[in-house]
Amino acid sequence: MDNPSVVARVGALLRAVGAAEQASTTDLARAAGIARPTAHRLLTSLSDEGLIDRDVKTGRWALGPELYLLGASAANRYDITGQARDILDRLARDTGESAFLSARRGDETVCVLSQEGSFPLRSHVLHEGIRFPLGVASAGLVVLSHLPARDVDDYFSRADLESDWGEAHSESSTRRRIEVTLQTGYAVNPGLLVEGSFGIGAAVFDRSGRPAWALSLTGVETRFRPERLPTLGATLLDAAHLLSKRLQL
């Protein structure tokens, strides 16, 4: 029987590799929370299987060709980017901000699709492949906010956002943002990750009515003034509602 701890470590390493364009063994070990020698051994084994690839010049790791083939096979079941692309394009065009689609994966959201807006100043917090815990960034906050209350309580019983993301992500602060999110329908990240970088997100629901994805807009603070947020929020909610309906057909 496979050792669960080994499987968990491999999974953590693959997610860490996927979150960066290329990364060193040391960076990946730190991101996965495992010792560097163990990380190097596992990375080498994954490379032998074609699941990751190593640049011979820099020694940095990236996702490999075998993962691409596996992902292509899984796309028929899990990929909604084809159904979301035109909605994302319209969001970016109508608002001028960069638009993103994130998917919930367990206790995280992962950005799976992006479209740059026309406004020249951009926030670079979000990019395809990056992961955030639920409650962090506008996508993670809006997904967490729309989970059943019992699921939210269970999440906070095992998650310690404050230790990794600072006092602004304490349970009490996050719960206050959840309350506001439920009142407005959309979540706002007022520069909590990078000063001056704002985001706003709306949940997309699956056929069972659970928040499985999120649409979000990001940009610089001057583009997300309080007087503009309701307009952006309404636009985002309309787009999220359209995508939710499309996915339920």
PDB file of C-alpha atoms in Angstrom:
ATOM      1  CA  MET A   1       0.000   0.000   0.000  1.00  0.00           C
ATOM      2  CA  ASP A   2       1.280   3.464  -0.830  1.00  0.00           C
ATOM      3  CA  ASN A   3       2.579   5.483   2.079  1.00  0.00           C
ATOM      4  CA  PRO A   4       0.175   8.437   2.460  1.00  0.00           C
ATOM      5  CA  SER A   5       2.970  10.703   3.661  1.00  0.00           C
ATOM      6  CA  VAL A   6       4.940  10.097   0.456  1.00  0.00           C
ATOM      7  CA  VAL A   7       1.873  10.736  -1.683  1.00  0.00           C
ATOM      8  CA  ALA A   8       1.164  13.931   0.249  1.00  0.00           C
ATOM      9  CA  ARG A   9       4.739  15.127  -0.229  1.00  0.00           C
ATOM     10  CA  VAL A  10       4.667  14.395  -3.942  1.00  0.00           C
ATOM     11  CA  GLY A  11       1.361  16.237  -4.246  1.00  0.00           C
ATOM     12  CA  ALA A  12       2.748  19.236  -2.363  1.00  0.00           C
ATOM     13  CA  LEU A  13       5.815  19.336  -4.609  1.00  0.00           C
ATOM     14  CA  LEU A  14       3.773  19.124  -7.806  1.00  0.00           C
ATOM     15  CA  ARG A  15       1.523  21.956  -6.629  1.00  0.00           C
ATOM     16  CA  ALA A  16       4.590  24.025  -5.742  1.00  0.00           C
ATOM     17  CA  VAL A  17       6.114  23.419  -9.178  1.00  0.00           C
ATOM     18  CA  GLY A  18       2.826  24.361 -10.826  1.00  0.00           C
ATOM     19  CA  ALA A  19       2.607  27.615  -8.872  1.00  0.00           C
ATOM     20  CA  ALA A  20       5.866  28.955 -10.350  1.00  0.00           C
ATOM     21  CA  GLU A  21       7.185  29.220 -13.894  1.00  0.00           C
ATOM     22  CA  GLN A  22      10.438  27.627 -12.754  1.00  0.00           C
ATOM     23  CA  ALA A  23      11.810  27.097  -9.253  1.00  0.00           C
ATOM     24  CA  SER A  24      14.890  25.774  -7.495  1.00  0.00           C
ATOM     25  CA  THR A  25      14.980  22.696  -5.307  1.00  0.00           C
ATOM     26  CA  THR A  26      15.392  24.886  -2.226  1.00  0.00           C
ATOM     27  CA  ASP A  27      12.388  27.045  -3.124  1.00  0.00           C
ATOM     28  CA  LEU A  28      10.213  24.013  -3.799  1.00  0.00           C
ATOM     29  CA  ALA A  29      11.256  22.295  -0.579  1.00  0.00           C
ATOM     30  CA  ARG A  30      10.353  25.424   1.365  1.00  0.00           C
ATOM     31  CA  ALA A  31       7.003  25.805  -0.407  1.00  0.00           C
ATOM     32  CA  ALA A  32       6.115  22.152   0.164  1.00  0.00           C
ATOM     33  CA  GLY A  33       7.301  22.187   3.779  1.00  0.00           C
ATOM     34  CA  ILE A  34       9.707  19.275   3.428  1.00  0.00           C
ATOM     35  CA  ALA A  35      13.457  18.817   3.868  1.00  0.00           C
ATOM     36  CA  ARG A  36      15.623  19.721   0.883  1.00  0.00           C
ATOM     37  CA  PRO A  37      17.272  16.256   0.533  1.00  0.00           C
ATOM     38  CA  THR A  38      13.832  14.636   0.515  1.00  0.00           C
ATOM     39  CA  ALA A  39      12.570  17.178  -1.998  1.00  0.00           C
ATOM     40  CA  HIS A  40      15.541  16.563  -4.286  1.00  0.00           C
ATOM     41  CA  ARG A  41      15.025  12.798  -4.167  1.00  0.00           C
ATOM     42  CA  LEU A  42      11.324  13.078  -4.955  1.00  0.00           C
ATOM     43  CA  LEU A  43      11.867  15.669  -7.680  1.00  0.00           C
ATOM     44  CA  THR A  44      14.430  13.423  -9.351  1.00  0.00           C
ATOM     45  CA  SER A  45      12.000  10.495  -9.289  1.00  0.00           C
ATOM     46  CA  LEU A  46       9.219  12.668 -10.718  1.00  0.00           C
ATOM     47  CA  SER A  47      11.589  13.819 -13.451  1.00  0.00           C
ATOM     48  CA  ASP A  48      12.407  10.209 -14.324  1.00  0.00           C
ATOM     49  CA  GLU A  49       8.670   9.669 -14.896  1.00  0.00           C
ATOM     50  CA  GLY A  50       8.346  12.780 -17.069  1.00  0.00           C
ATOM     51  CA  LEU A  51       6.047  14.475 -14.571  1.00  0.00           C
ATOM     52  CA  ILE A  52       8.446  17.381 -14.101  1.00  0.00           C
ATOM     53  CA  ASP A  53      11.395  18.672 -16.089  1.00  0.00           C
ATOM     54  CA  ARG A  54      14.700  20.246 -15.054  1.00  0.00           C
ATOM     55  CA  ASP A  55      16.553  22.944 -16.958  1.00  0.00           C
ATOM     56  CA  VAL A  56      20.089  21.632 -17.411  1.00  0.00           C
ATOM     57  CA  LYS A  57      21.536  25.157 -17.403  1.00  0.00           C
ATOM     58  CA  THR A  58      19.771  26.638 -14.372  1.00  0.00           C
ATOM     59  CA  GLY A  59      18.868  23.496 -12.434  1.00  0.00           C
ATOM     60  CA  ARG A  60      15.354  24.848 -11.953  1.00  0.00           C
ATOM     61  CA  TRP A  61      12.245  22.704 -12.157  1.00  0.00           C
ATOM     62  CA  ALA A  62       9.043  23.034 -14.212  1.00  0.00           C
ATOM     63  CA  LEU A  63       6.048  20.823 -14.945  1.00  0.00           C
ATOM     64  CA  GLY A  64       6.836  18.028 -17.381  1.00  0.00           C
ATOM     65  CA  PRO A  65       5.315  16.633 -20.590  1.00  0.00           C
ATOM     66  CA  GLU A  66       3.635  13.662 -18.919  1.00  0.00           C
ATOM     67  CA  LEU A  67       1.607  16.020 -16.724  1.00  0.00           C
ATOM     68  CA  TYR A  68       0.471  17.847 -19.839  1.00  0.00           C
ATOM     69  CA  LEU A  69      -0.852  14.587 -21.292  1.00  0.00           C
ATOM     70  CA  LEU A  70      -2.549  13.633 -18.029  1.00  0.00           C
ATOM     71  CA  GLY A  71      -4.051  17.098 -17.766  1.00  0.00           C
ATOM     72  CA  ALA A  72      -5.386  16.897 -21.304  1.00  0.00           C
ATOM     73  CA  SER A  73      -7.145  13.653 -20.393  1.00  0.00           C
ATOM     74  CA  ALA A  74      -8.667  15.206 -17.266  1.00  0.00           C
ATOM     75  CA  ALA A  75      -9.731  18.387 -19.045  1.00  0.00           C
ATOM     76  CA  ASN A  76     -12.850  16.797 -20.509  1.00  0.00           C
ATOM     77  CA  ARG A  77     -14.199  16.332 -16.994  1.00  0.00           C
ATOM     78  CA  TYR A  78     -12.897  19.339 -15.070  1.00  0.00           C
ATOM     79  CA  ASP A  79     -11.947  22.110 -17.499  1.00  0.00           C
ATOM     80  CA  ILE A  80     -14.489  24.927 -17.848  1.00  0.00           C
ATOM     81  CA  THR A  81     -12.144  27.460 -19.438  1.00  0.00           C
ATOM     82  CA  GLY A  82     -13.769  27.000 -22.839  1.00  0.00           C
ATOM     83  CA  GLN A  83     -17.141  27.969 -21.399  1.00  0.00           C
ATOM     84  CA  ALA A  84     -15.675  30.874 -19.429  1.00  0.00           C
ATOM     85  CA  ARG A  85     -13.287  32.438 -21.924  1.00  0.00           C
ATOM     86  CA  ASP A  86     -15.730  34.753 -23.692  1.00  0.00           C
ATOM     87  CA  ILE A  87     -17.145  35.894 -20.347  1.00  0.00           C
ATOM     88  CA  LEU A  88     -13.651  36.660 -19.086  1.00  0.00           C
ATOM     89  CA  ASP A  89     -12.785  38.515 -22.289  1.00  0.00           C
ATOM     90  CA  ARG A  90     -15.923  40.636 -21.935  1.00  0.00           C
ATOM     91  CA  LEU A  91     -15.161  41.439 -18.296  1.00  0.00           C
ATOM     92  CA  ALA A  92     -11.675  42.649 -19.180  1.00  0.00           C
ATOM     93  CA  ARG A  93     -12.933  44.652 -22.149  1.00  0.00           C
ATOM     94  CA  ASP A  94     -15.846  46.298 -20.341  1.00  0.00           C
ATOM     95  CA  THR A  95     -13.948  47.210 -17.157  1.00  0.00           C
ATOM     96  CA  GLY A  96     -10.405  47.721 -18.439  1.00  0.00           C
ATOM     97  CA  GLU A  97      -9.136  45.558 -15.562  1.00  0.00           C
ATOM     98  CA  SER A  98      -7.442  42.166 -15.706  1.00  0.00           C
ATOM     99  CA  ALA A  99      -9.955  39.329 -15.296  1.00  0.00           C
ATOM    100  CA  PHE A 100      -9.368  35.864 -13.850  1.00  0.00           C
ATOM    101  CA  LEU A 101     -11.068  32.516 -13.353  1.00  0.00           C
ATOM    102  CA  SER A 102     -10.071  30.496 -10.285  1.00  0.00           C
ATOM    103  CA  ALA A 103     -11.142  26.982  -9.348  1.00  0.00           C
ATOM    104  CA  ARG A 104     -11.589  25.597  -5.862  1.00  0.00           C
ATOM    105  CA  ARG A 105      -9.310  22.668  -5.066  1.00  0.00           C
ATOM    106  CA  GLY A 106      -9.875  21.500  -1.504  1.00  0.00           C
ATOM    107  CA  ASP A 107      -8.802  24.263   0.872  1.00  0.00           C
ATOM    108  CA  GLU A 108      -7.331  26.388  -1.920  1.00  0.00           C
ATOM    109  CA  THR A 109      -8.239  28.263  -5.054  1.00  0.00           C
ATOM    110  CA  VAL A 110      -6.015  28.038  -8.121  1.00  0.00           C
ATOM    111  CA  CYS A 111      -6.058  30.527 -10.986  1.00  0.00           C
ATOM    112  CA  VAL A 112      -6.771  28.655 -14.228  1.00  0.00           C
ATOM    113  CA  LEU A 113      -7.477  31.403 -16.781  1.00  0.00           C
ATOM    114  CA  SER A 114      -6.660  35.090 -17.193  1.00  0.00           C
ATOM    115  CA  GLN A 115      -7.288  37.971 -19.550  1.00  0.00           C
ATOM    116  CA  GLU A 116      -5.430  41.275 -19.335  1.00  0.00           C
ATOM    117  CA  GLY A 117      -7.381  44.511 -19.326  1.00  0.00           C
ATOM    118  CA  SER A 118      -6.652  47.620 -21.355  1.00  0.00           C
ATOM    119  CA  PHE A 119      -5.600  49.817 -18.422  1.00  0.00           C
ATOM    120  CA  PRO A 120      -1.773  50.060 -18.565  1.00  0.00           C
ATOM    121  CA  LEU A 121      -1.150  49.810 -14.800  1.00  0.00           C
ATOM    122  CA  ARG A 122      -1.779  46.280 -13.565  1.00  0.00           C
ATOM    123  CA  SER A 123      -1.625  44.218 -10.412  1.00  0.00           C
ATOM    124  CA  HIS A 124       0.589  41.154 -10.732  1.00  0.00           C
ATOM    125  CA  VAL A 125      -0.633  39.285  -7.658  1.00  0.00           C
ATOM    126  CA  LEU A 126      -2.678  36.820  -9.712  1.00  0.00           C
ATOM    127  CA  HIS A 127      -1.435  34.695 -12.579  1.00  0.00           C
ATOM    128  CA  GLU A 128      -2.369  31.330 -14.010  1.00  0.00           C
ATOM    129  CA  GLY A 129      -1.264  28.486 -11.741  1.00  0.00           C
ATOM    130  CA  ILE A 130      -0.969  30.480  -8.518  1.00  0.00           C
ATOM    131  CA  ARG A 131      -2.747  29.084  -5.466  1.00  0.00           C
ATOM    132  CA  PHE A 132      -4.138  30.800  -2.396  1.00  0.00           C
ATOM    133  CA  PRO A 133      -5.839  29.332   0.671  1.00  0.00           C
ATOM    134  CA  LEU A 134      -9.562  29.880   1.045  1.00  0.00           C
ATOM    135  CA  GLY A 135     -10.071  33.271   2.665  1.00  0.00           C
ATOM    136  CA  VAL A 136      -7.023  34.788   0.952  1.00  0.00           C
ATOM    137  CA  ALA A 137      -7.384  37.050  -2.128  1.00  0.00           C
ATOM    138  CA  SER A 138     -10.818  37.945  -3.452  1.00  0.00           C
ATOM    139  CA  ALA A 139     -11.415  34.569  -5.135  1.00  0.00           C
ATOM    140  CA  GLY A 140     -10.538  32.601  -2.018  1.00  0.00           C
ATOM    141  CA  LEU A 141     -12.627  34.887   0.166  1.00  0.00           C
ATOM    142  CA  VAL A 142     -15.755  34.743  -1.976  1.00  0.00           C
ATOM    143  CA  VAL A 143     -15.620  30.944  -2.241  1.00  0.00           C
ATOM    144  CA  LEU A 144     -15.180  30.584   1.524  1.00  0.00           C
ATOM    145  CA  SER A 145     -17.972  33.082   2.173  1.00  0.00           C
ATOM    146  CA  HIS A 146     -20.512  31.053   0.199  1.00  0.00           C
ATOM    147  CA  LEU A 147     -19.747  27.715   1.833  1.00  0.00           C
ATOM    148  CA  PRO A 148     -22.213  26.415   4.449  1.00  0.00           C
ATOM    149  CA  ALA A 149     -21.554  27.833   7.934  1.00  0.00           C
ATOM    150  CA  ARG A 150     -20.498  24.421   9.245  1.00  0.00           C
ATOM    151  CA  ASP A 151     -17.898  24.088   6.480  1.00  0.00           C
ATOM    152  CA  VAL A 152     -16.556  27.555   7.294  1.00  0.00           C
ATOM    153  CA  ASP A 153     -16.232  26.623  10.979  1.00  0.00           C
ATOM    154  CA  ASP A 154     -14.484  23.361  10.076  1.00  0.00           C
ATOM    155  CA  TYR A 155     -12.081  25.247   7.827  1.00  0.00           C
ATOM    156  CA  PHE A 156     -11.083  27.707  10.539  1.00  0.00           C
ATOM    157  CA  SER A 157     -10.541  24.807  12.953  1.00  0.00           C
ATOM    158  CA  ARG A 158      -7.704  23.511  10.756  1.00  0.00           C
ATOM    159  CA  ALA A 159      -6.447  26.629   8.949  1.00  0.00           C
ATOM    160  CA  ASP A 160      -4.126  29.238  10.459  1.00  0.00           C
ATOM    161  CA  LEU A 161      -4.131  32.027   7.899  1.00  0.00           C
ATOM    162  CA  GLU A 162      -2.699  34.611  10.263  1.00  0.00           C
ATOM    163  CA  SER A 163       0.635  32.825  10.717  1.00  0.00           C
ATOM    164  CA  ASP A 164       1.313  32.787   6.964  1.00  0.00           C
ATOM    165  CA  TRP A 165      -0.574  35.859   5.742  1.00  0.00           C
ATOM    166  CA  GLY A 166      -0.447  38.303   8.630  1.00  0.00           C
ATOM    167  CA  GLU A 167      -2.776  39.843  11.181  1.00  0.00           C
ATOM    168  CA  ALA A 168      -5.186  41.065   8.503  1.00  0.00           C
ATOM    169  CA  HIS A 169      -5.998  37.395   7.873  1.00  0.00           C
ATOM    170  CA  SER A 170      -6.813  36.477  11.462  1.00  0.00           C
ATOM    171  CA  GLU A 171      -9.986  34.451  11.891  1.00  0.00           C
ATOM    172  CA  SER A 172     -11.896  37.403  13.330  1.00  0.00           C
ATOM    173  CA  SER A 173     -10.821  39.736  10.507  1.00  0.00           C
ATOM    174  CA  THR A 174     -11.606  37.154   7.845  1.00  0.00           C
ATOM    175  CA  ARG A 175     -15.017  36.449   9.364  1.00  0.00           C
ATOM    176  CA  ARG A 176     -15.813  40.173   9.255  1.00  0.00           C
ATOM    177  CA  ARG A 177     -14.951  40.233   5.552  1.00  0.00           C
ATOM    178  CA  ILE A 178     -17.149  37.162   5.055  1.00  0.00           C
ATOM    179  CA  GLU A 179     -20.086  39.063   6.585  1.00  0.00           C
ATOM    180  CA  VAL A 180     -19.547  41.992   4.227  1.00  0.00           C
ATOM    181  CA  THR A 181     -19.165  39.629   1.269  1.00  0.00           C
ATOM    182  CA  LEU A 182     -22.483  37.952   2.027  1.00  0.00           C
ATOM    183  CA  GLN A 183     -24.155  41.362   2.233  1.00  0.00           C
ATOM    184  CA  THR A 184     -22.837  42.627  -1.108  1.00  0.00           C
ATOM    185  CA  GLY A 185     -22.521  39.295  -2.932  1.00  0.00           C
ATOM    186  CA  TYR A 186     -18.922  39.991  -3.948  1.00  0.00           C
ATOM    187  CA  ALA A 187     -15.602  39.912  -2.073  1.00  0.00           C
ATOM    188  CA  VAL A 188     -13.044  42.714  -1.965  1.00  0.00           C
ATOM    189  CA  ASN A 189      -9.333  42.380  -1.290  1.00  0.00           C
ATOM    190  CA  PRO A 190      -8.259  45.922  -0.325  1.00  0.00           C
ATOM    191  CA  GLY A 191      -4.514  45.552  -0.842  1.00  0.00           C
ATOM    192  CA  LEU A 192      -4.052  42.875   1.831  1.00  0.00           C
ATOM    193  CA  LEU A 193      -1.481  40.885  -0.157  1.00  0.00           C
ATOM    194  CA  VAL A 194       0.408  43.682  -1.889  1.00  0.00           C
ATOM    195  CA  GLU A 195      -0.083  47.307  -0.893  1.00  0.00           C
ATOM    196  CA  GLY A 196      -2.009  49.200  -3.539  1.00  0.00           C
ATOM    197  CA  SER A 197      -3.113  46.029  -5.353  1.00  0.00           C
ATOM    198  CA  PHE A 198      -6.874  45.508  -5.147  1.00  0.00           C
ATOM    199  CA  GLY A 199      -9.130  42.663  -6.200  1.00  0.00           C
ATOM    200  CA  ILE A 200     -12.835  41.910  -6.317  1.00  0.00           C
ATOM    201  CA  GLY A 201     -14.370  38.452  -6.764  1.00  0.00           C
ATOM    202  CA  ALA A 202     -17.727  36.744  -7.354  1.00  0.00           C
ATOM    203  CA  ALA A 203     -18.549  33.069  -6.860  1.00  0.00           C
ATOM    204  CA  VAL A 204     -19.509  30.680  -9.649  1.00  0.00           C
ATOM    205  CA  PHE A 205     -21.683  27.761  -8.566  1.00  0.00           C
ATOM    206  CA  ASP A 206     -21.819  24.151  -9.733  1.00  0.00           C
ATOM    207  CA  ARG A 207     -24.957  22.092 -10.342  1.00  0.00           C
ATOM    208  CA  SER A 208     -25.290  21.299  -6.644  1.00  0.00           C
ATOM    209  CA  GLY A 209     -25.234  24.994  -5.757  1.00  0.00           C
ATOM    210  CA  ARG A 210     -21.770  24.964  -4.195  1.00  0.00           C
ATOM    211  CA  PRO A 211     -19.142  27.640  -4.928  1.00  0.00           C
ATOM    212  CA  ALA A 212     -16.704  25.747  -7.144  1.00  0.00           C
ATOM    213  CA  TRP A 213     -15.068  28.637  -9.016  1.00  0.00           C
ATOM    214  CA  ALA A 214     -14.687  32.403  -8.832  1.00  0.00           C
ATOM    215  CA  LEU A 215     -14.395  35.243 -11.302  1.00  0.00           C
ATOM    216  CA  SER A 216     -12.253  38.165 -10.202  1.00  0.00           C
ATOM    217  CA  LEU A 217     -10.894  41.504 -11.335  1.00  0.00           C
ATOM    218  CA  THR A 218      -7.600  42.958 -10.125  1.00  0.00           C
ATOM    219  CA  GLY A 219      -5.889  46.292 -10.528  1.00  0.00           C
ATOM    220  CA  VAL A 220      -4.282  49.230  -8.802  1.00  0.00           C
ATOM    221  CA  GLU A 221      -5.978  51.004  -5.901  1.00  0.00           C
ATOM    222  CA  THR A 222      -6.884  54.109  -7.885  1.00  0.00           C
ATOM    223  CA  ARG A 223      -9.074  51.944 -10.140  1.00  0.00           C
ATOM    224  CA  PHE A 224     -10.932  50.401  -7.204  1.00  0.00           C
ATOM    225  CA  ARG A 225     -12.181  53.468  -5.373  1.00  0.00           C
ATOM    226  CA  PRO A 226     -15.214  52.993  -3.074  1.00  0.00           C
ATOM    227  CA  GLU A 227     -17.497  54.830  -5.491  1.00  0.00           C
ATOM    228  CA  ARG A 228     -16.598  52.416  -8.334  1.00  0.00           C
ATOM    229  CA  LEU A 229     -16.766  49.151  -6.380  1.00  0.00           C
ATOM    230  CA  PRO A 230     -20.569  48.728  -6.631  1.00  0.00           C
ATOM    231  CA  THR A 231     -20.393  49.061 -10.418  1.00  0.00           C
ATOM    232  CA  LEU A 232     -17.532  46.579 -10.689  1.00  0.00           C
ATOM    233  CA  GLY A 233     -19.303  44.274  -8.259  1.00  0.00           C
ATOM    234  CA  ALA A 234     -22.550  44.329 -10.232  1.00  0.00           C
ATOM    235  CA  THR A 235     -20.712  43.654 -13.491  1.00  0.00           C
ATOM    236  CA  LEU A 236     -18.834  40.771 -11.908  1.00  0.00           C
ATOM    237  CA  LEU A 237     -21.961  39.271 -10.339  1.00  0.00           C
ATOM    238  CA  ASP A 238     -23.758  39.364 -13.692  1.00  0.00           C
ATOM    239  CA  ALA A 239     -20.837  37.551 -15.311  1.00  0.00           C
ATOM    240  CA  ALA A 240     -20.654  34.972 -12.520  1.00  0.00           C
ATOM    241  CA  HIS A 241     -24.407  34.358 -12.755  1.00  0.00           C
ATOM    242  CA  LEU A 242     -24.150  33.854 -16.515  1.00  0.00           C
ATOM    243  CA  LEU A 243     -21.302  31.360 -16.141  1.00  0.00           C
ATOM    244  CA  SER A 244     -23.096  29.498 -13.347  1.00  0.00           C
ATOM    245  CA  LYS A 245     -26.195  29.132 -15.549  1.00  0.00           C
ATOM    246  CA  ARG A 246     -24.067  28.004 -18.477  1.00  0.00           C
ATOM    247  CA  LEU A 247     -22.412  25.287 -16.381  1.00  0.00           C
ATOM    248  CA  GLN A 248     -25.749  23.962 -15.165  1.00  0.00           C
ATOM    249  CA  LEU A 249     -27.173  23.301 -18.643  1.00  0.00           C
TER     250      LEU A 249
END
